[in-house]
Each structure stands twice: as C-alpha cells, then as structure tokens.
PDB file of C-alpha atoms and ligand atoms in Angstrom:
ATOM      1  CA  ALA A   5      -7.674  27.785  -1.879  1.00 41.00           C
ATOM      2  CA  GLY A   6      -5.709  31.132  -2.593  1.00 41.00           C
ATOM      3  CA  ALA A   7      -2.698  29.201  -4.285  1.00 43.00           C
ATOM      4  CA  GLN A   8      -1.324  32.127  -5.913  1.00 46.00           C
ATOM      5  CA  PRO A   9       2.437  31.890  -6.701  1.00 42.00           C
ATOM      6  CA  ALA A  10       4.584  33.208  -4.096  1.00 46.00           C
ATOM      7  CA  PRO A  11       6.458  36.366  -4.834  1.00 46.00           C
ATOM      8  CA  GLY A  12       9.639  35.357  -6.512  1.00 46.00           C
ATOM      9  CA  ALA A  13       8.445  31.677  -7.386  1.00 46.00           C
ATOM     10  CA  PRO A  14      10.212  30.271 -10.138  1.00 49.00           C
ATOM     11  CA  GLU A  15       8.258  30.185 -13.294  1.00 46.00           C
ATOM     12  CA  PRO A  16       7.990  26.971 -15.144  1.00 50.00           C
ATOM     13  CA  PRO A  17      10.451  27.176 -17.925  1.00 49.00           C
ATOM     14  CA  GLY A  18       9.122  27.983 -21.528  1.00 49.00           C
ATOM     15  CA  ARG A  19       5.502  28.187 -20.302  1.00 50.00           C
ATOM     16  CA  GLU A  20       3.235  30.932 -21.716  1.00 50.00           C
ATOM     17  CA  ALA A  21       0.487  29.997 -19.799  1.00 51.00           C
ATOM     18  CA  ALA A  22      -2.295  32.426 -18.345  1.00 56.00           C
ATOM     19  CA  PRO A  23      -1.699  33.548 -14.811  1.00 59.00           C
ATOM     20  CA  SER A  24      -4.745  31.002 -13.717  1.00 76.00           C
ATOM     21  CA  GLY A  25      -2.956  28.174 -15.718  1.00 85.00           C
ATOM     22  CA  ARG A  26       0.282  28.809 -13.873  1.00 87.00           C
ATOM     23  CA  SER A  27      -1.262  28.998 -10.485  1.00 91.00           C
ATOM     24  CA  ALA A  28      -2.991  25.624 -11.341  1.00 92.00           C
ATOM     25  CA  ALA A  29       0.003  24.054 -12.386  1.00 93.00           C
ATOM     26  CA  LEU A  30       1.849  25.248  -9.032  1.00 93.00           C
ATOM     27  CA  ARG A  31      -1.050  23.926  -6.983  1.00 94.00           C
ATOM     28  CA  ALA A  32      -1.062  20.757  -8.728  1.00 91.00           C
ATOM     29  CA  ARG A  33       2.857  20.554  -8.112  1.00 92.00           C
ATOM     30  CA  MET A  34       2.088  21.338  -4.226  1.00 93.00           C
ATOM     31  CA  GLU A  35      -0.484  19.027  -3.943  1.00 90.00           C
ATOM     32  CA  GLU A  36       1.791  16.041  -5.408  1.00 88.00           C
ATOM     33  CA  ARG A  37       4.372  16.976  -2.888  1.00 91.00           C
ATOM     34  CA  LEU A  38       2.009  17.029  -0.071  1.00 91.00           C
ATOM     35  CA  LEU A  39       0.564  13.608  -1.280  1.00 90.00           C
ATOM     36  CA  ALA A  40       4.160  12.223  -1.410  1.00 90.00           C
ATOM     37  CA  ALA A  41       4.952  13.449   2.055  1.00 92.00           C
ATOM     38  CA  ARG A  42       1.798  12.015   3.507  1.00 93.00           C
ATOM     39  CA  PHE A  43       2.694   8.807   1.665  1.00 93.00           C
ATOM     40  CA  ARG A  44       6.259   8.613   3.312  1.00 93.00           C
ATOM     41  CA  TYR A  45       4.560   9.314   6.585  1.00 94.00           C
ATOM     42  CA  ILE A  46       2.033   6.363   6.374  1.00 94.00           C
ATOM     43  CA  ASN A  47       4.594   4.300   4.659  1.00 92.00           C
ATOM     44  CA  GLN A  48       7.144   4.798   7.854  1.00 91.00           C
ATOM     45  CA  GLN A  49       4.158   4.080  10.117  1.00 92.00           C
ATOM     46  CA  LEU A  50       3.544   0.828   8.201  1.00 92.00           C
ATOM     47  CA  TYR A  51       7.152  -0.445   8.292  1.00 90.00           C
ATOM     48  CA  THR A  52       7.442   0.477  12.252  1.00 93.00           C
ATOM     49  CA  SER A  53       4.387  -1.082  13.451  1.00 95.00           C
ATOM     50  CA  THR A  54       2.883  -4.665  13.713  1.00 95.00           C
ATOM     51  CA  SER A  55       0.606  -5.639  10.830  1.00 93.00           C
ATOM     52  CA  ARG A  56      -2.343  -5.614  13.696  1.00 93.00           C
ATOM     53  CA  GLU A  57      -1.479  -1.812  14.306  1.00 94.00           C
ATOM     54  CA  ALA A  58      -1.800  -1.452  10.447  1.00 93.00           C
ATOM     55  CA  ALA A  59      -4.870  -2.811  10.308  1.00 92.00           C
ATOM     56  CA  GLN A  60      -6.241  -0.580  13.111  1.00 92.00           C
ATOM     57  CA  LEU A  61      -4.587   2.669  11.416  1.00 92.00           C
ATOM     58  CA  PHE A  62      -6.360   1.858   8.108  1.00 92.00           C
ATOM     59  CA  GLN A  63      -9.656   1.013  10.041  1.00 89.00           C
ATOM     60  CA  SER A  64      -9.605   4.176  11.909  1.00 91.00           C
ATOM     61  CA  ASP A  65      -8.798   6.221   9.126  1.00 90.00           C
ATOM     62  CA  PRO A  66     -10.151   5.129   5.815  1.00 86.00           C
ATOM     63  CA  GLU A  67      -8.450   8.275   4.043  1.00 90.00           C
ATOM     64  CA  ALA A  68      -5.065   7.176   5.051  1.00 92.00           C
ATOM     65  CA  PHE A  69      -5.278   4.183   3.007  1.00 92.00           C
ATOM     66  CA  GLU A  70      -6.706   6.112   0.035  1.00 92.00           C
ATOM     67  CA  ILE A  71      -3.804   8.605   0.467  1.00 92.00           C
ATOM     68  CA  TYR A  72      -1.214   5.517   0.835  1.00 94.00           C
ATOM     69  CA  HIS A  73      -2.153   3.901  -2.346  1.00 94.00           C
ATOM     70  CA  ARG A  74      -2.264   7.266  -4.564  1.00 92.00           C
ATOM     71  CA  GLY A  75       1.277   7.958  -3.083  1.00 92.00           C
ATOM     72  CA  PHE A  76       2.334   4.505  -3.698  1.00 92.00           C
ATOM     73  CA  ALA A  77       1.337   4.449  -7.330  1.00 92.00           C
ATOM     74  CA  GLN A  78       3.221   7.707  -7.848  1.00 89.00           C
ATOM     75  CA  GLN A  79       6.213   6.524  -6.334  1.00 87.00           C
ATOM     76  CA  VAL A  80       6.581   3.143  -8.002  1.00 89.00           C
ATOM     77  CA  GLY A  81       5.400   5.017 -11.554  1.00 89.00           C
ATOM     78  CA  ARG A  82       8.913   6.726 -11.056  1.00 86.00           C
ATOM     79  CA  TRP A  83      11.021   3.542 -10.836  1.00 85.00           C
ATOM     80  CA  PRO A  84      12.572   2.014 -13.993  1.00 84.00           C
ATOM     81  CA  GLU A  85      10.298  -1.247 -13.391  1.00 84.00           C
ATOM     82  CA  ASN A  86       7.312  -1.907 -11.072  1.00 88.00           C
ATOM     83  CA  PRO A  87       8.574  -5.305  -9.528  1.00 88.00           C
ATOM     84  CA  VAL A  88       4.958  -6.607  -9.765  1.00 93.00           C
ATOM     85  CA  HIS A  89       4.955  -6.688 -13.446  1.00 91.00           C
ATOM     86  CA  ARG A  90       8.391  -8.832 -13.177  1.00 88.00           C
ATOM     87  CA  ILE A  91       6.296 -11.079 -10.826  1.00 91.00           C
ATOM     88  CA  VAL A  92       3.551 -11.406 -13.344  1.00 95.00           C
ATOM     89  CA  ARG A  93       6.062 -12.268 -16.021  1.00 92.00           C
ATOM     90  CA  TYR A  94       7.597 -15.097 -13.871  1.00 90.00           C
ATOM     91  CA  LEU A  95       4.343 -16.395 -13.072  1.00 94.00           C
ATOM     92  CA  ARG A  96       3.133 -16.438 -16.696  1.00 96.00           C
ATOM     93  CA  ARG A  97       6.121 -18.436 -17.413  1.00 93.00           C
ATOM     94  CA  ARG A  98       4.868 -21.168 -14.856  1.00 93.00           C
ATOM     95  CA  PRO A  99       2.007 -23.600 -15.218  1.00 96.00           C
ATOM     96  CA  ALA A 100      -1.532 -21.674 -14.933  1.00 97.00           C
ATOM     97  CA  SER A 101      -2.447 -24.697 -12.406  1.00 97.00           C
ATOM     98  CA  LEU A 102      -0.531 -23.224  -9.791  1.00 96.00           C
ATOM     99  CA  VAL A 103      -2.159 -21.691  -7.052  1.00 97.00           C
ATOM    100  CA  VAL A 104      -1.066 -18.128  -5.692  1.00 97.00           C
ATOM    101  CA  ALA A 105      -1.479 -16.060  -2.451  1.00 97.00           C
ATOM    102  CA  ASP A 106      -0.837 -12.337  -2.934  1.00 98.00           C
ATOM    103  CA  PHE A 107      -0.029 -10.982   0.609  1.00 97.00           C
ATOM    104  CA  GLY A 108      -0.722  -7.199   0.574  1.00 97.00           C
ATOM    105  CA  CYS A 109      -2.259  -7.081  -2.925  1.00 98.00           C
ATOM    106  CA  GLY A 110      -3.143  -3.390  -3.288  1.00 96.00           C
ATOM    107  CA  ASP A 111      -5.059  -3.276  -6.600  1.00 95.00           C
ATOM    108  CA  CYS A 112      -4.589  -6.880  -7.295  1.00 97.00           C
ATOM    109  CA  LYS A 113      -2.592  -6.542 -10.516  1.00 97.00           C
ATOM    110  CA  ILE A 114      -1.408 -10.200 -10.039  1.00 98.00           C
ATOM    111  CA  ALA A 115      -5.161 -11.398 -10.024  1.00 98.00           C
ATOM    112  CA  SER A 116      -6.067  -9.455 -12.790  1.00 97.00           C
ATOM    113  CA  SER A 117      -3.070 -10.049 -14.885  1.00 98.00           C
ATOM    114  CA  ILE A 118      -2.640 -14.150 -14.882  1.00 98.00           C
ATOM    115  CA  LYS A 119      -5.227 -17.056 -15.228  1.00 97.00           C
ATOM    116  CA  ASN A 120      -4.099 -19.077 -12.195  1.00 98.00           C
ATOM    117  CA  LYS A 121      -6.133 -19.035  -9.085  1.00 98.00           C
ATOM    118  CA  VAL A 122      -4.831 -16.110  -6.826  1.00 98.00           C
ATOM    119  CA  HIS A 123      -5.926 -15.240  -3.465  1.00 98.00           C
ATOM    120  CA  SER A 124      -5.440 -11.429  -2.932  1.00 98.00           C
ATOM    121  CA  PHE A 125      -5.239 -10.342   0.652  1.00 98.00           C
ATOM    122  CA  ASP A 126      -4.996  -6.659   1.778  1.00 96.00           C
ATOM    123  CA  LEU A 127      -6.496  -4.625   4.786  1.00 94.00           C
ATOM    124  CA  VAL A 128      -8.927  -2.690   2.588  1.00 91.00           C
ATOM    125  CA  PRO A 129     -10.528  -3.867  -0.519  1.00 93.00           C
ATOM    126  CA  LEU A 130      -9.278  -1.560  -3.505  1.00 92.00           C
ATOM    127  CA  SER A 131     -10.769  -4.287  -5.866  1.00 93.00           C
ATOM    128  CA  PRO A 132     -13.610  -6.717  -5.343  1.00 96.00           C
ATOM    129  CA  LEU A 133     -11.007  -9.378  -5.781  1.00 97.00           C
ATOM    130  CA  VAL A 134      -9.482  -8.653  -2.409  1.00 97.00           C
ATOM    131  CA  THR A 135     -10.156 -10.908   0.724  1.00 98.00           C
ATOM    132  CA  VAL A 136      -9.895  -8.465   3.643  1.00 96.00           C
ATOM    133  CA  CYS A 137      -7.589  -9.650   6.403  1.00 96.00           C
ATOM    134  CA  ASP A 138      -4.353  -9.150   8.440  1.00 96.00           C
ATOM    135  CA  MET A 139      -1.666 -10.974   6.323  1.00 96.00           C
ATOM    136  CA  ALA A 140      -0.316 -12.430   9.684  1.00 96.00           C
ATOM    137  CA  LYS A 141      -3.466 -14.643   9.671  1.00 97.00           C
ATOM    138  CA  VAL A 142      -5.184 -15.432   6.167  1.00 98.00           C
ATOM    139  CA  PRO A 143      -8.200 -17.585   5.695  1.00 98.00           C
ATOM    140  CA  LEU A 144      -6.405 -20.550   3.897  1.00 98.00           C
ATOM    141  CA  ALA A 145      -5.804 -24.129   4.906  1.00 96.00           C
ATOM    142  CA  ALA A 146      -2.106 -25.216   5.553  1.00 94.00           C
ATOM    143  CA  GLU A 147      -0.343 -26.373   2.533  1.00 92.00           C
ATOM    144  CA  SER A 148      -2.982 -25.034   0.062  1.00 96.00           C
ATOM    145  CA  VAL A 149      -1.050 -22.753  -2.301  1.00 95.00           C
ATOM    146  CA  ASP A 150       1.960 -23.146  -4.650  1.00 94.00           C
ATOM    147  CA  VAL A 151       3.353 -19.453  -4.722  1.00 94.00           C
ATOM    148  CA  ALA A 152       3.186 -16.851  -2.014  1.00 94.00           C
ATOM    149  CA  VAL A 153       3.986 -13.312  -3.004  1.00 95.00           C
ATOM    150  CA  PHE A 154       4.774 -10.338  -0.868  1.00 94.00           C
ATOM    151  CA  CYS A 155       5.533  -7.460  -3.491  1.00 93.00           C
ATOM    152  CA  LEU A 156       6.407  -4.132  -1.587  1.00 91.00           C
ATOM    153  CA  ALA A 157       4.288  -5.682   1.221  1.00 93.00           C
ATOM    154  CA  LEU A 158       6.282  -7.205   3.681  1.00 89.00           C
ATOM    155  CA  MET A 159       6.123  -4.235   6.016  1.00 88.00           C
ATOM    156  CA  GLY A 160       4.849  -5.354   9.485  1.00 88.00           C
ATOM    157  CA  THR A 161       7.459  -5.693  12.364  1.00 89.00           C
ATOM    158  CA  ASN A 162       5.912  -9.088  13.253  1.00 93.00           C
ATOM    159  CA  LEU A 163       7.691 -10.166  10.103  1.00 88.00           C
ATOM    160  CA  GLN A 164       8.567 -13.715  11.424  1.00 89.00           C
ATOM    161  CA  GLU A 165       4.866 -14.490  12.086  1.00 93.00           C
ATOM    162  CA  ILE A 166       4.038 -13.132   8.660  1.00 94.00           C
ATOM    163  CA  LEU A 167       6.667 -15.424   7.084  1.00 91.00           C
ATOM    164  CA  GLU A 168       5.615 -18.186   9.051  1.00 92.00           C
ATOM    165  CA  GLU A 169       2.041 -17.573   7.849  1.00 95.00           C
ATOM    166  CA  ALA A 170       3.151 -17.684   4.408  1.00 93.00           C
ATOM    167  CA  ASN A 171       4.994 -21.144   5.027  1.00 91.00           C
ATOM    168  CA  ARG A 172       2.134 -22.357   6.629  1.00 93.00           C
ATOM    169  CA  VAL A 173      -0.131 -21.892   3.611  1.00 95.00           C
ATOM    170  CA  LEU A 174       2.480 -22.930   1.227  1.00 92.00           C
ATOM    171  CA  LYS A 175       2.720 -26.509  -0.136  1.00 90.00           C
ATOM    172  CA  GLN A 176       6.045 -28.237   0.365  1.00 86.00           C
ATOM    173  CA  GLY A 177       8.227 -27.178  -2.647  1.00 85.00           C
ATOM    174  CA  GLY A 178       6.171 -23.956  -2.913  1.00 88.00           C
ATOM    175  CA  THR A 179       7.663 -20.665  -3.923  1.00 89.00           C
ATOM    176  CA  LEU A 180       8.080 -17.554  -1.727  1.00 90.00           C
ATOM    177  CA  MET A 181       8.531 -14.378  -3.724  1.00 89.00           C
ATOM    178  CA  VAL A 182       9.588 -11.188  -1.936  1.00 88.00           C
ATOM    179  CA  ALA A 183      10.119  -7.894  -3.723  1.00 87.00           C
ATOM    180  CA  GLU A 184      11.227  -5.246  -1.334  1.00 85.00           C
ATOM    181  CA  VAL A 185      13.215  -1.802  -1.444  1.00 82.00           C
ATOM    182  CA  ALA A 186      16.774  -2.607  -1.086  1.00 77.00           C
ATOM    183  CA  SER A 187      17.331   0.320   1.519  1.00 78.00           C
ATOM    184  CA  ARG A 188      14.797  -1.263   3.751  1.00 78.00           C
ATOM    185  CA  PHE A 189      17.147  -4.212   4.496  1.00 78.00           C
ATOM    186  CA  GLU A 190      20.011  -3.700   7.155  1.00 79.00           C
ATOM    187  CA  ASP A 191      21.552  -6.718   6.245  1.00 81.00           C
ATOM    188  CA  VAL A 192      20.252  -8.757   3.246  1.00 79.00           C
ATOM    189  CA  ARG A 193      22.469 -11.852   4.236  1.00 80.00           C
ATOM    190  CA  ALA A 194      20.800 -11.867   7.608  1.00 83.00           C
ATOM    191  CA  PHE A 195      17.312 -11.689   6.319  1.00 82.00           C
ATOM    192  CA  MET A 196      18.246 -14.491   3.806  1.00 80.00           C
ATOM    193  CA  ASN A 197      19.607 -16.660   6.842  1.00 82.00           C
ATOM    194  CA  ALA A 198      16.397 -15.953   8.962  1.00 82.00           C
ATOM    195  CA  MET A 199      14.512 -17.113   6.070  1.00 82.00           C
ATOM    196  CA  ALA A 200      16.236 -20.206   5.852  1.00 82.00           C
ATOM    197  CA  GLN A 201      15.441 -20.802   9.547  1.00 84.00           C
ATOM    198  CA  LEU A 202      11.992 -20.295   8.985  1.00 83.00           C
ATOM    199  CA  GLY A 203      12.035 -23.250   6.375  1.00 81.00           C
ATOM    200  CA  PHE A 204      12.924 -21.472   3.283  1.00 83.00           C
ATOM    201  CA  LYS A 205      15.421 -23.287   1.323  1.00 76.00           C
ATOM    202  CA  SER A 206      17.357 -22.506  -1.815  1.00 66.00           C
ATOM    203  CA  ILE A 207      16.864 -18.910  -1.371  1.00 69.00           C
ATOM    204  CA  SER A 208      18.095 -16.733  -4.266  1.00 67.00           C
ATOM    205  CA  LYS A 209      18.208 -13.309  -5.239  1.00 62.00           C
ATOM    206  CA  VAL A 210      16.464 -13.188  -8.701  1.00 56.00           C
ATOM    207  CA  CYS A 211      17.262  -9.822  -9.780  1.00 52.00           C
ATOM    208  CA  PRO A 212      19.231  -7.523  -7.784  1.00 47.00           C
ATOM    209  CA  GLN A 213      19.867  -5.402 -10.562  1.00 47.00           C
ATOM    210  CA  VAL A 214      16.239  -4.071 -10.507  1.00 46.00           C
ATOM    211  CA  CYS A 215      17.144  -0.876  -8.530  1.00 40.00           C
ATOM    212  CA  PRO A 216      15.816  -0.160  -5.832  1.00 42.00           C
ATOM    213  CA  VAL A 217      14.227  -3.365  -5.348  1.00 50.00           C
ATOM    214  CA  LEU A 218      15.395  -6.649  -4.454  1.00 55.00           C
ATOM    215  CA  LEU A 219      13.311  -9.694  -5.573  1.00 56.00           C
ATOM    216  CA  GLY A 220      14.228 -13.135  -3.664  1.00 58.00           C
ATOM    217  CA  THR A 221      12.579 -16.359  -3.818  1.00 59.00           C
ATOM    218  CA  GLY A 222      12.650 -19.184  -1.366  1.00 62.00           C
ATOM    219  CA  CYS A 223      11.310 -22.776  -1.721  1.00 68.00           C
ATOM    220  CA  THR A 224       9.589 -24.331   1.245  1.00 66.00           C
ATOM    221  CA  GLY A 225      11.321 -27.588   2.572  1.00 59.00           C
ATOM    222  CA  PRO A 226       9.616 -30.089   5.167  1.00 53.00           C
ATOM    223  CA  PRO A 227       7.339 -28.265   7.727  1.00 49.00           C
ATOM    224  CA  VAL A 228       9.581 -26.824  10.583  1.00 48.00           C
ATOM    225  CA  ALA A 229       8.687 -27.627  14.029  1.00 46.00           C
ATOM    226  CA  ARG A 230       7.469 -24.769  15.988  1.00 42.00           C
TER     227      ARG A 230
HETATM  228  N1  LIG B  25       1.567  -5.594  -3.760  1.00 77.57           N
HETATM  229  C1  LIG B  25       1.077  -4.422  -4.237  1.00 77.57           C
HETATM  230  C2  LIG B  25       0.664  -3.163  -3.483  1.00 77.57           C
HETATM  231  C3  LIG B  25       1.725  -2.987  -2.543  1.00 77.57           C
HETATM  232  S1  LIG B  25       1.404  -1.578  -1.376  1.00 77.57           S
HETATM  233  C4  LIG B  25       1.775  -4.018  -5.378  1.00 77.57           C
HETATM  234  O1  LIG B  25       2.902  -4.398  -5.440  1.00 77.57           O
HETATM  235  O2  LIG B  25       1.347  -3.158  -6.379  1.00 77.57           O
HETATM  236  C5  LIG B  25       1.575  -2.519   0.212  1.00 77.57           C
HETATM  237  C6  LIG B  25      -0.007  -3.231   0.443  1.00 77.57           C
HETATM  238  O3  LIG B  25       0.083  -3.910   1.658  1.00 77.57           O
HETATM  239  C7  LIG B  25      -0.942  -2.115   0.904  1.00 77.57           C
HETATM  240  O4  LIG B  25      -1.894  -2.136   0.098  1.00 77.57           O
HETATM  241  C8  LIG B  25      -1.089  -2.404   2.196  1.00 77.57           C
HETATM  242  O5  LIG B  25      -2.686  -2.038   2.391  1.00 77.57           O
HETATM  243  C9  LIG B  25      -0.962  -3.968   2.589  1.00 77.57           C
HETATM  244  N2  LIG B  25      -0.733  -4.120   3.708  1.00 77.57           N
HETATM  245  C10 LIG B  25       0.110  -3.659   4.692  1.00 77.57           C
HETATM  246  N3  LIG B  25       0.089  -4.218   5.966  1.00 77.57           N
HETATM  247  C11 LIG B  25      -0.778  -5.241   5.743  1.00 77.57           C
HETATM  248  C12 LIG B  25      -1.258  -6.463   6.584  1.00 77.57           C
HETATM  249  N4  LIG B  25      -1.112  -6.188   7.966  1.00 77.57           N
HETATM  250  N5  LIG B  25      -2.202  -7.276   5.979  1.00 77.57           N
HETATM  251  C13 LIG B  25      -2.607  -6.974   4.794  1.00 77.57           C
HETATM  252  N6  LIG B  25      -2.273  -6.162   3.966  1.00 77.57           N
HETATM  253  C14 LIG B  25      -1.178  -5.199   4.509  1.00 77.57           C
END
C-alpha cells in the first residue's frame, strides 16, 4: 500500500510510463526483492536445520513453503541452466524401465518429464504426484529403485542419515545423483570421501562447469555394515 516512488528514486531508464505505471513497477521490484530476501532466509534455515525441523517449519507455516518455492523458481531462473533439466536429459538417455526416487522433488519436474516410474518425495505437495514425507525416511522398500536424485535438495544437517536412506532404497549398482550449489560445499573432496564411506563407489563430478551447481553421481556397492 502507498508505494509511491521515494523522492529522488531513480527512474527506470527510457520509460515514459504514467506515474501509476511507474509506482506499479517500483512496487513489483520491491516485492521481488522482499520475496528474494524471504527466500534466502528460509533457504538458510533449511540448510542449517535437520530434515525433521524443516518438516516442522513447513507444517507450522505453510506460507513459508509457498514463499520458498516462488523464491526458488526466481533464483534458478537466473542461472544459465537449471540442473533439473540436465538430470532429465541424463535420465532420458537411460532405459525408461529404471525406477527413480526424487528426494525433495518440489514441483515434480522429473516425474512430469520422463516415462520412468518416479517416486517423488517432498514435505508439502506442490503437485498430486508428491508423496509427502521427510526425505530421511521414505516409504520405499530396501533396494527398490535404480536412481536416487537430490536436485538442490540435499539440505538437512542430518546429511548422513539422508544419504544412508538413499543408499537403503537403491539397488546394488544403482545411481545416486546430487546437484548442489558449489558454494554450499566447504570441501568437495571431503564430501566425496564421506559418500564413499557411506557405500557410494565410482563417484564422479559430472559437470562441474555448470556454474554455480555441482552435479555428482555415485554408484551403490554392496550393502555397508551399519
Ligand atoms: N528438486 C526440485 C526442488 C528443489 S527445492 C528442483 O530441482 O526443482 C528443495 C526441495 O526440497 C523443496 O521442495 C523442499 O520442500 C524439499 N525439502 C527440503 N527438506 C526436505 C525434507 N526433509 N524432506 C523432503 N523434502 C524436503
């Protein structure tokens, strides 16, 4: 309300819009910045809490989820490439008979883009394709999927528990795919070593050139003793 341009506010270059048009544009810009700030705040909360706390956050504040997803789409839209598209291209090159589990699926871009059977997990259903659950405990039998995907979704501080869950549901020789913002890693090599210890072999960085996102795959070996 009352979003008049502040005195001395810079005019958008080359715009001859009526004052109401200018104030609408200013208001839209301010709203976009506010949304981006709220997204960053919620995103930071997700990366600094356990997956259970994340579930509580979205249950107690459904608006937070809606803001998070609008902000997420806005941010990813500015990147040169959305990693989920690269994952979809990769999966399309592999047999459609492979069963996929999408951990933290968001709006289910993977399930809606490929023919494979895809189990889509998230805390809140943005689409009817979503199974609502905490990714640390998904309703799948052991060794039931061929590919497990975490696309910008490996956020909980209980990372080890989450990756162990992925390992549990993956068949032997299955593929783990992780796409994550590179700056989130303190030490990529340490992360890869930890993955190897969790039972993922032949770990590789697939496309480190897709700035700012790292995409890695790991292949599950024999079950690890826990
Ligand atoms: N993979 C999607 C969405 C990424 S946004 C894409 O690339 O488009 C991250 C998603 O992870 C959000 O939808 C968020 O709700 C979900 N998420 C975060 N913590 C989760 C948890 N503990 N269990 C299930 N989903 C979770």
